[in-house]
Each structure stands twice: as C-alpha cells, then as structure tokens.
CSV table of C-alpha atoms in Angstrom, one decimal:
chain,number,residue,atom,x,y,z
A,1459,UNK,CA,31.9,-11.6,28.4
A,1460,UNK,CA,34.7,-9.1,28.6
A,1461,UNK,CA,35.6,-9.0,32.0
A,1462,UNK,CA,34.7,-12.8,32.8
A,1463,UNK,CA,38.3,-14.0,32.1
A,1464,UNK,CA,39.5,-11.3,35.3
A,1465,UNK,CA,40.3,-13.5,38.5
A,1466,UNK,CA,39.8,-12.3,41.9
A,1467,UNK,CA,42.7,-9.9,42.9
A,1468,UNK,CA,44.7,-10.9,46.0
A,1469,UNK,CA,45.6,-8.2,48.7
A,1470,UNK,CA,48.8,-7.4,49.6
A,1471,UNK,CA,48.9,-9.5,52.8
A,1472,UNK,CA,47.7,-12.4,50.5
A,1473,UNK,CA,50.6,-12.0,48.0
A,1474,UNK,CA,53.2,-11.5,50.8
A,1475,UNK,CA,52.2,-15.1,52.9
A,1476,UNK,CA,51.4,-16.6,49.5
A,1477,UNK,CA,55.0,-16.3,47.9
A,1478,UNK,CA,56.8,-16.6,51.6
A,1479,UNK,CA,55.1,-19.8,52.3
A,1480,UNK,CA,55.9,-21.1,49.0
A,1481,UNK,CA,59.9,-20.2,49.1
A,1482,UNK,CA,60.3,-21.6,52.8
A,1483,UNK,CA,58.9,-24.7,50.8
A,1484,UNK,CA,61.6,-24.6,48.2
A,1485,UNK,CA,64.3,-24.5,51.3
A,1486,UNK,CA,62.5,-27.5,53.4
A,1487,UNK,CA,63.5,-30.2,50.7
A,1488,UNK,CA,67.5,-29.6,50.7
A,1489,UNK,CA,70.0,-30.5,52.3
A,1490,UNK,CA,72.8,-28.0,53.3
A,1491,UNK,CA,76.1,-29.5,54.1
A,1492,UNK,CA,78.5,-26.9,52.5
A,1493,UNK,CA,78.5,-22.7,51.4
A,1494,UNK,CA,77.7,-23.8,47.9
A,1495,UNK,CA,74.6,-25.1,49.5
A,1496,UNK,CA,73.9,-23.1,51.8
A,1497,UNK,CA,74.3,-20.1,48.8
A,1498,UNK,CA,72.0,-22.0,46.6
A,1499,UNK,CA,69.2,-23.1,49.1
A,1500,UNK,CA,68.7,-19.0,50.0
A,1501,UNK,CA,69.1,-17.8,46.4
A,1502,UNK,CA,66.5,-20.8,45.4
A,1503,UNK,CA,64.1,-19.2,48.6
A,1504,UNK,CA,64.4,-15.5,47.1
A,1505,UNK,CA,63.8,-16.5,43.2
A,1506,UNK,CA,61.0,-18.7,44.1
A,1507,UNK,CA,58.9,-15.6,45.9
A,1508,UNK,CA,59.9,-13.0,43.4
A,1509,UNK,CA,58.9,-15.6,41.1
A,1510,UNK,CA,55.5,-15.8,42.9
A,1511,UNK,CA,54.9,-12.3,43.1
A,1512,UNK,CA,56.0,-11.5,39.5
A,1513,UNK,CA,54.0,-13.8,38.1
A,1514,UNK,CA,51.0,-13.0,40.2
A,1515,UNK,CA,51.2,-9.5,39.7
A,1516,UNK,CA,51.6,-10.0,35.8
A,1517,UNK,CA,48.6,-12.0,36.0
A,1518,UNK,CA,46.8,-9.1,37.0
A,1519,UNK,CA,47.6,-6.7,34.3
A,1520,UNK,CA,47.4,-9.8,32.0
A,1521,UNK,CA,43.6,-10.2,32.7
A,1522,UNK,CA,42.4,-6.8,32.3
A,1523,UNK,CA,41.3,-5.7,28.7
A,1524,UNK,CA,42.9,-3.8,26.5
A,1525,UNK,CA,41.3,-0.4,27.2
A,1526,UNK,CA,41.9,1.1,24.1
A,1527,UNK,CA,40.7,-2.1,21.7
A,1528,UNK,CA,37.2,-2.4,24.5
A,1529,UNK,CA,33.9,-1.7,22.9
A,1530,UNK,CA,32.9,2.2,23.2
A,1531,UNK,CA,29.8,1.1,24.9
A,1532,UNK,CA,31.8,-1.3,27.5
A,1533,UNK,CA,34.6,1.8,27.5
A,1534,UNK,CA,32.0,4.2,28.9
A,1535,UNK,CA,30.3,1.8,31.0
A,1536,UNK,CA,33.8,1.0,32.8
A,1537,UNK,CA,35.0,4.6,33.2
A,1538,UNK,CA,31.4,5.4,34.8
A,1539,UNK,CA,31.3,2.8,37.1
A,1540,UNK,CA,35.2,3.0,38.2
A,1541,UNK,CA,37.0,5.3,35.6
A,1542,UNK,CA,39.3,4.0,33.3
A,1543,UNK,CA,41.6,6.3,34.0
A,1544,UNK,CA,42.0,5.3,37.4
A,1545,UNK,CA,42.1,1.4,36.4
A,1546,UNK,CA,44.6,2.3,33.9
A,1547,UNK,CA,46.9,3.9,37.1
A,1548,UNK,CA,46.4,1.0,39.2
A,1549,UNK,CA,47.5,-1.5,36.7
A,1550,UNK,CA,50.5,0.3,36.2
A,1551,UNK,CA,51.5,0.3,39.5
A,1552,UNK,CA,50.9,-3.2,39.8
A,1553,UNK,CA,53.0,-3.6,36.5
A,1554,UNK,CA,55.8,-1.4,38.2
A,1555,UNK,CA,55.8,-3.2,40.8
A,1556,UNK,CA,56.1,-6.4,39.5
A,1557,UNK,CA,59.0,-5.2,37.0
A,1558,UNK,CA,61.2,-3.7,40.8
A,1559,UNK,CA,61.0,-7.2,42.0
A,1560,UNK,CA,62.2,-8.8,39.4
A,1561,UNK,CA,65.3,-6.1,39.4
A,1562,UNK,CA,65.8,-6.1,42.9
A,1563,UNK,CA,65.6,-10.4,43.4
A,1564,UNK,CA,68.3,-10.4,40.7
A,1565,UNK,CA,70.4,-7.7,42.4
A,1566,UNK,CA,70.3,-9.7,46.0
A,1567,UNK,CA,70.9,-13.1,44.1
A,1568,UNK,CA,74.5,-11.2,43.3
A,1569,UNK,CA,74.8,-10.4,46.6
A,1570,UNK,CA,73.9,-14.3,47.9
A,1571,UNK,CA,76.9,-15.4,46.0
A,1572,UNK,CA,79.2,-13.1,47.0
A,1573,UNK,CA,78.5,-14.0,50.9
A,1574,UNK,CA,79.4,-15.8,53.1
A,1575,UNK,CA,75.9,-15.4,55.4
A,1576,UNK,CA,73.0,-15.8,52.8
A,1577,UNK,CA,70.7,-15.3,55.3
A,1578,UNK,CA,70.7,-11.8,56.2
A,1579,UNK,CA,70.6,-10.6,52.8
A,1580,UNK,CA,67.9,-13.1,51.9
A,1581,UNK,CA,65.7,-11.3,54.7
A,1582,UNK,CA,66.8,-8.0,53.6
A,1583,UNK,CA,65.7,-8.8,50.2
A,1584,UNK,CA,62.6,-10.2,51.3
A,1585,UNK,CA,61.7,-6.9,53.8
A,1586,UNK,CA,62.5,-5.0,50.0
A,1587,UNK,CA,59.6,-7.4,48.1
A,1588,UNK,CA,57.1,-6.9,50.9
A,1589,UNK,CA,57.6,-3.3,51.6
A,1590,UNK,CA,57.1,-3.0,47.5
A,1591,UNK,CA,53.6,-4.9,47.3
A,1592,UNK,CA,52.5,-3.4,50.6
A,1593,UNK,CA,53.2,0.2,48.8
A,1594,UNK,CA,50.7,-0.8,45.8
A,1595,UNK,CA,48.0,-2.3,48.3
A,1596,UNK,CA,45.4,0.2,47.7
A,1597,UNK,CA,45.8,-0.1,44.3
A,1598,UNK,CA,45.3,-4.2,44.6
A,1599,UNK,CA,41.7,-3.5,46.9
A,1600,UNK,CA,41.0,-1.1,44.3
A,1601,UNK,CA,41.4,-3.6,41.2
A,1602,UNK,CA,39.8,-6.3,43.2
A,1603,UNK,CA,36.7,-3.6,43.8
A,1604,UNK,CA,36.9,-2.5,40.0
A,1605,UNK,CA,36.9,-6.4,39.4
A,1606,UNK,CA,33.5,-7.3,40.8
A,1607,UNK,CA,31.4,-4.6,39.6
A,1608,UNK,CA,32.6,-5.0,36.2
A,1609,UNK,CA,31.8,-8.9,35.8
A,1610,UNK,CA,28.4,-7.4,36.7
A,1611,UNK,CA,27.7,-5.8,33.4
A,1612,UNK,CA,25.4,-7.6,31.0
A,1613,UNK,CA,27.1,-9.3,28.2
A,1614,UNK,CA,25.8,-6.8,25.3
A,1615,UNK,CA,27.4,-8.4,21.7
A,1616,UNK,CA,28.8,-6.1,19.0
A,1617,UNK,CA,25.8,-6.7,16.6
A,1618,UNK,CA,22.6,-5.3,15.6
A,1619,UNK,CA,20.2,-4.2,18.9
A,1620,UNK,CA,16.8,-2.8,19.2
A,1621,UNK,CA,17.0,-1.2,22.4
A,1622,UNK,CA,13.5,-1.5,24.0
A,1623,UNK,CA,11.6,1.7,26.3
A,1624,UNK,CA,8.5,2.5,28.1
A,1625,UNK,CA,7.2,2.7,31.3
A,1626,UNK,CA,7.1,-0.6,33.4
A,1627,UNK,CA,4.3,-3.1,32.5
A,1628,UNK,CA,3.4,-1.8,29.1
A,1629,UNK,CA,4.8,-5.3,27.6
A,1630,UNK,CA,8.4,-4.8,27.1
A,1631,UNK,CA,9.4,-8.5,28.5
A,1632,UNK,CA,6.9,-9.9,26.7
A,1633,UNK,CA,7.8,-8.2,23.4
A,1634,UNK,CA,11.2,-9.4,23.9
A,1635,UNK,CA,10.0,-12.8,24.6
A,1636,UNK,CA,7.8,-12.9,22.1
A,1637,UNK,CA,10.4,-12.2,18.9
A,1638,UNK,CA,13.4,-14.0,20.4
A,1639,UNK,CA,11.4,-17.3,20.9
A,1640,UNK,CA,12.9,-18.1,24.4
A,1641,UNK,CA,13.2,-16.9,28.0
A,1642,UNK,CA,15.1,-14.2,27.6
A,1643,UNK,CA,18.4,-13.7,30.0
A,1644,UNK,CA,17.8,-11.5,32.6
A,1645,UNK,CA,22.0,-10.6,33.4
A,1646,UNK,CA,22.9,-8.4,36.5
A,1647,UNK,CA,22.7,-4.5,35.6
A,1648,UNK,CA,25.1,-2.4,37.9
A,1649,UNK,CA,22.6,0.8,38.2
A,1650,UNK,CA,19.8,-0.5,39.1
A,1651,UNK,CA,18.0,-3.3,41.1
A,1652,UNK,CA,16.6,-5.6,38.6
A,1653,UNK,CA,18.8,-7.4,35.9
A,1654,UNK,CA,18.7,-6.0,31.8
A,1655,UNK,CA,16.7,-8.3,29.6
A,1656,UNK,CA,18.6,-9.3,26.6
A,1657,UNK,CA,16.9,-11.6,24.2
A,1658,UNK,CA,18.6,-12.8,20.3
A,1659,UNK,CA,16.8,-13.7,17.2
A,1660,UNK,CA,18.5,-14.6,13.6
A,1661,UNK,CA,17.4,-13.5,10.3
A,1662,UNK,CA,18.9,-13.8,7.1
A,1663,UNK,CA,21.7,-15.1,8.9
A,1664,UNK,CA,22.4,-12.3,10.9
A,1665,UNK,CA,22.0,-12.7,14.9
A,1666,UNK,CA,20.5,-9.6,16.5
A,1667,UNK,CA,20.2,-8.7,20.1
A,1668,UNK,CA,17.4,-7.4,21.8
A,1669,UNK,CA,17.6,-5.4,25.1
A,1670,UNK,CA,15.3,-3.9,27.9
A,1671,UNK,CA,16.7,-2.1,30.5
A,1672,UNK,CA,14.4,-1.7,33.4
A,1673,UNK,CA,15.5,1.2,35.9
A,1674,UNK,CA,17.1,3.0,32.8
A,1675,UNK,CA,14.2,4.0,30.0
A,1676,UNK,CA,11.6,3.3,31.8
A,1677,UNK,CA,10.9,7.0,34.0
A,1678,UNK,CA,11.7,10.2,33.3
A,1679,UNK,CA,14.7,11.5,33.7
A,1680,UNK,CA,14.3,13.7,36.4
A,1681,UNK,CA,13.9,10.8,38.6
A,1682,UNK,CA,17.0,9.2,37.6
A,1683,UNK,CA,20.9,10.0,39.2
A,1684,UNK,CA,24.3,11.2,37.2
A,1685,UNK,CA,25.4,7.7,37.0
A,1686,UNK,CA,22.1,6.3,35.4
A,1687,UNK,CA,22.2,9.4,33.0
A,1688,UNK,CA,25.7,7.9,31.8
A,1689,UNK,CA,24.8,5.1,31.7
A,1690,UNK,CA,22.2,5.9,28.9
A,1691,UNK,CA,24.6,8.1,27.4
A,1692,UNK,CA,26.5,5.1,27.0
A,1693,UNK,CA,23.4,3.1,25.0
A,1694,UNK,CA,24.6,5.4,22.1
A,1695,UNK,CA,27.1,3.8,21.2
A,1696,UNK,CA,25.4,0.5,20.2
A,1697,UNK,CA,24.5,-0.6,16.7
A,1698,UNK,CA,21.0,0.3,18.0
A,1699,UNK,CA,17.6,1.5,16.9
A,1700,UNK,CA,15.1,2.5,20.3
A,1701,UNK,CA,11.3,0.8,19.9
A,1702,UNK,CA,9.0,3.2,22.7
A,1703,UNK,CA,6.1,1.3,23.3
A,1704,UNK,CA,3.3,2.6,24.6
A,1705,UNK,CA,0.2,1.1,26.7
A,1706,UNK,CA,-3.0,3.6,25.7
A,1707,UNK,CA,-5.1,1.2,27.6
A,1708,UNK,CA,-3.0,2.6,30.6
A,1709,UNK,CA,-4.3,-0.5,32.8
A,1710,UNK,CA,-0.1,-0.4,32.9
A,1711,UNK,CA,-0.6,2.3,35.8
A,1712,UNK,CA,0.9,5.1,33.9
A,1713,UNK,CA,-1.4,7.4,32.1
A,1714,UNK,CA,-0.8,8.3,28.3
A,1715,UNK,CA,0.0,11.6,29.3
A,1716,UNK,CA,3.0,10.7,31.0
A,1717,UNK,CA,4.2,8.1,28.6
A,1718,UNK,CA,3.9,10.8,25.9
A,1719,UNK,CA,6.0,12.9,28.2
A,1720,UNK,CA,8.8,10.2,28.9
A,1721,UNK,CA,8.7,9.6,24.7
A,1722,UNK,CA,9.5,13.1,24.5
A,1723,UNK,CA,12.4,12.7,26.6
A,1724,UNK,CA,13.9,9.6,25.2
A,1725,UNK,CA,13.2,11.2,21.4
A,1726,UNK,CA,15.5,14.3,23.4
A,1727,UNK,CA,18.1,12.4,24.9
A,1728,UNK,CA,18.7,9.3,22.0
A,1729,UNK,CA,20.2,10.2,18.8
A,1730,UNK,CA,19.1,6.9,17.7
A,1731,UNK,CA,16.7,5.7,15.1
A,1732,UNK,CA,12.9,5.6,17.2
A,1733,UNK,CA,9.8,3.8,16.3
A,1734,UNK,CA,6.8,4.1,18.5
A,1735,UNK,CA,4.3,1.1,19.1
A,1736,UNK,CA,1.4,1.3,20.9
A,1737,UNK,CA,0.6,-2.3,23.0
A,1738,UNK,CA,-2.1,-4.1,24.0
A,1739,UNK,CA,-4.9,-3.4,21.3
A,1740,UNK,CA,-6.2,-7.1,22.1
A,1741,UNK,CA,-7.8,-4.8,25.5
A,1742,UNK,CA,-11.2,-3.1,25.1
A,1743,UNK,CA,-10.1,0.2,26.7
A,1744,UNK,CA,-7.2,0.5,24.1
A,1745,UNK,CA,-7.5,3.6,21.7
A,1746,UNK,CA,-5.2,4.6,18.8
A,1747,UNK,CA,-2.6,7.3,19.6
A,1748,UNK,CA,-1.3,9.5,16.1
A,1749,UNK,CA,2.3,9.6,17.9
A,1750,UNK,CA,2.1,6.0,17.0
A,1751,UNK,CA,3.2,4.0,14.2
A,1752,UNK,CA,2.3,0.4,14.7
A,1753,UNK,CA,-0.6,-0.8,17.1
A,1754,UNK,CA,0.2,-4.2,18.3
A,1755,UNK,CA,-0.1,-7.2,21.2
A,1756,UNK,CA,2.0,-8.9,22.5
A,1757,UNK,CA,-1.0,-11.3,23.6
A,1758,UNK,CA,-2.6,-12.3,20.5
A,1759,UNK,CA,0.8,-11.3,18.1
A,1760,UNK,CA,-1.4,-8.9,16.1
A,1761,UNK,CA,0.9,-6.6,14.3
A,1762,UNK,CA,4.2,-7.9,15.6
A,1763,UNK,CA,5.8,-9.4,12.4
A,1764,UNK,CA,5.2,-5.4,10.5
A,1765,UNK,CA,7.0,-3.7,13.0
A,1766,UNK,CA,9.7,-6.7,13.4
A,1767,UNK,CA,10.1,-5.6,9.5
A,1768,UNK,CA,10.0,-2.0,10.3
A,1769,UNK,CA,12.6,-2.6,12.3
A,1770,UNK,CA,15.0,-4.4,10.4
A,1771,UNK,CA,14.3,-1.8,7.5
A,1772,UNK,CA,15.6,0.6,10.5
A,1773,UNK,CA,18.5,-1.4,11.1
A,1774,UNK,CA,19.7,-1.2,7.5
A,1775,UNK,CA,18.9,2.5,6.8
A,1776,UNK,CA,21.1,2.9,10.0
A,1777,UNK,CA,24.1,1.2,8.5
A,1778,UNK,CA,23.7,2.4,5.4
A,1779,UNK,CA,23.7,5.7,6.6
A,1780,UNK,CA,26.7,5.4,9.4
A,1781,UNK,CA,28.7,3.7,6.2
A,1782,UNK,CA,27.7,6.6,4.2
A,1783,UNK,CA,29.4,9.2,6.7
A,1784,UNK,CA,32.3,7.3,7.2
A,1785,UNK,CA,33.4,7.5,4.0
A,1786,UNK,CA,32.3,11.4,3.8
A,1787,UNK,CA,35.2,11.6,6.3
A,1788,UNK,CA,37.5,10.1,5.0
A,1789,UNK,CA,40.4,12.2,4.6
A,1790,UNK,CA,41.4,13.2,0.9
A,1791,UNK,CA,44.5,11.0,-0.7
C-alpha cells in the first residue's frame, strides 16, 4: 500500500541523543596525541551527527509520497484525515532543516581547522544542530501522527470496483464473498469502527476489486459526521460503479421504506453508475420491489451470475464513456 513503505518518525529528543551518541562513538576509538588529531577527532564527532541527522531527516521526506503523482481517491482521503497541505509544510520544514545542518556542520568544520581549541566550537556547533531539530519538533510529532493514521487506510488498487451499499445485514459480506471466491480482507478503515471489505475476482484477464464499506453507505446521511461525508465524497473518484442491495424480506431489521429512503440518498450523493438488487428471494417473506433490477441470493446463488454480467456491462459503458469525454476535451491543435 502507499503509505506502508513510511517508517515511524523519531521526535526531536530521539534525533538529538541518536546522532550525539553515535558521534561521541566516532571520538572513543582514536587516539589524540597531536592538534592534527585533536582537529580531526572533533571535526570527525560533528560530521558524524550532522551526518545522522541529515540523513535521518531526508529519510523522512524520502518516504512520504509524491503528493501530486497519489491517487485522487488516496489524495482526498489524506487531506481529510490530516490535510495535505499541512503534510506538505511539515515536510518542508523537515527538508529545511536538514539542508541548515548540512550548511552550518560544514561552516564549523572550517572553523575546527582554523583552531587551536576544537572543543568549544564543536559544542557550539552542536547547541546550533539541536536548537535546529528542536525548532521543527512539532512538525516531527505531527508527521509521526499523520504517519499512523494513514497506514490505516485500506489498500484500494487503481482498477475496476463495484463499490457495494445497503443497510447492515441485507447480504453485502456475503455478496462479496460469494463473487470473489475467498474470505474477503477486512483492512482497517479510519472513520469508522469496523474494517472496509475488499474482495478481487479476474475476468477476461482483468482483476477487479470489490469493496463494502460498513459505517459509510450503510445509514443515511443525516446520521453520519463531515469527515464520513468526505470520505464518500472521496469514493468518486474510483473506477467504480455502486450495486444498492436491498433486503424486501426486511428480516435485516430495516424496513423497505427506509432502505428506499437511504437508495434515494446514495442515487443523490453518487455520480456513479447504480444498479439496485434486491437479496434474499430464497426467504418466504421476500416480495419483488419495481425500484429493483435484479432479484437475487446470496444463499442459493440465484441470479448472481446476471447481475455479475450487468455489472461488467456497467464497467465498460463507464470507460467507454469517461474515454469518450476525455477526448471531447481535448484541446484543439
């Protein structure tokens, strides 16, 4: 996933004892017995910890993705969760920072060889690297914050989805389960309590993805806060078509009523392609709906492979259309 690859970020405090420790190291294993020495041993102790901070700080930036080359959908996800504009400050100033070091240890490494006392320059320059990473440590705990909730977001690929909806219980999971073959993975899912469901199936040689996102499209919207509302907003910008499915046998615990109410709002809300299923026709109580386009269950796998086709027939209009506008806008040669 994106944002696997980004380490845990160190504190300031860290950093500091980190590159001190590891440039009084440098000094334990010589021998001084002249000022050429002498010069050498301090200069070796003030490279060595700018070295260690530069590079750590570098690291940091390193790890981070490209903002500008990130998946829309992972783009809007990251700037609702901890703004990308504020990520984008912090890692400059970590980038800044690690940039004065590196100026600075080369301007008292001059200084060393000019001396004839080392030492008190080397601690001046070493009060001038702290004071510097101690001046970008609320950036640091912010990264390391930014960091943790990010590796949190489910690993959604850049291909083909059918975004699944409905109340709880009407047979989402099992839907997904059902197509994909397997267990689906059930990753981590930063607005809400329980994990997205994201399942894959190939056909035709083409791997698509399959995802359910309980806490998100599964109540209206009245009940759910900003943050979940962008993070909807952000589904948009998938490769996606939406299947609604319904459970007219309500033994779900949500009446049809209301499930027609919430399909209203998700037919509102998504500019995406939308087919409506109704579940469970295996049950006695079921009875056919005329919002609904396919009657299937996920028990007995009546009707499943037709709306599977349906689907992919979706898919394809989808691209062909999205193709279609793209080159309506392509500016005139």
């Amino acid at each position: 996933m994106i944002f696997e690859k980004i380490h845990t970020v160190p504190t300031s405090e860290e950093l500091i004892n980190k590159a001190f420790k590891r440039s009084a190291r440098a000094m334990s294993g010589k021998t001084i017995d002249s000022r050429e020495s002498r010069l050498r041993a301090n200069e070796s102790m003030l490279l060595t910890a700018a070295n260690i901070l530069t590079d750590n700080l570098a690291n940091i930036v390193r790890r981070f993705p490209s903002f500008e080359q990130l998946p829309r959908f992972y783009y809007e996800l990251t700037d609702i969760l901890v703004g990308v504009e504020k990520l984008k400050m912090s890692l400059a100033s970590a980038d800044w920072a690690s940039r004065k070091i590196h100026e600075i240890s080369r301007s008292y490494v001059g200084k060393i060889r000019n001396s004839d006392l080392p030492e008190p320059i080397r601690k001046e320059a070493f009060g001038r690297l702290a004071s510097i990473i101690k001046s970008i440590n609320k950036d640091l705990l912010f990264l390391n914050e930014a960091r943790n909730i990010l590796r949190k977001l489910p690993d959604v690929q850049d291909e083909p989805t059918i975004v699944i909806a409905g109340y709880p219980n009407v047979g989402k999971s099992s839907f997904v389960s059902k197509i994909t073959g397997a267990s689906p993975e059930i990753a981590p899912y930063p607005f809400t309590t329980k994990g997205v469901t994201i399942g894959h199936f190939m056909q035709d040689g083409v791997r698509y993805q399959v995802m359910d996102t309980p806490g998100l499209l599964d109540r209206p919207m009245s009940e759910r806060n900003d943050i979940e509302k962008q993070a909807i907003t952000a589904i948009h910008y998938l490769d996606a078509v939406v299947m609604f499915m319904i459970d007219p046998s309500e033994s779900c615990g949500y009446e049809i009523e209301a499930q027609k109410h919430l399909l209203a709002e998700i037919r509102e809300n998504f500019k995406l392609p939308l087919l409506v299923v109704s579940n469970k026709a295996d049950r006695s109580e079921f009875k056919k709906l005329d919002e609904v386009e396919f009657n299937i269950s996920t028990v007995t796998g009546e009707g499943i492979e037709d709306v599977m086709n349906r689907l992919m027939q979706m898919i394809e209009e989808k691209r062909l259309s999205t193709s279609s506008e793209e080159l309506d806008t392509e500016p005139a040669i």
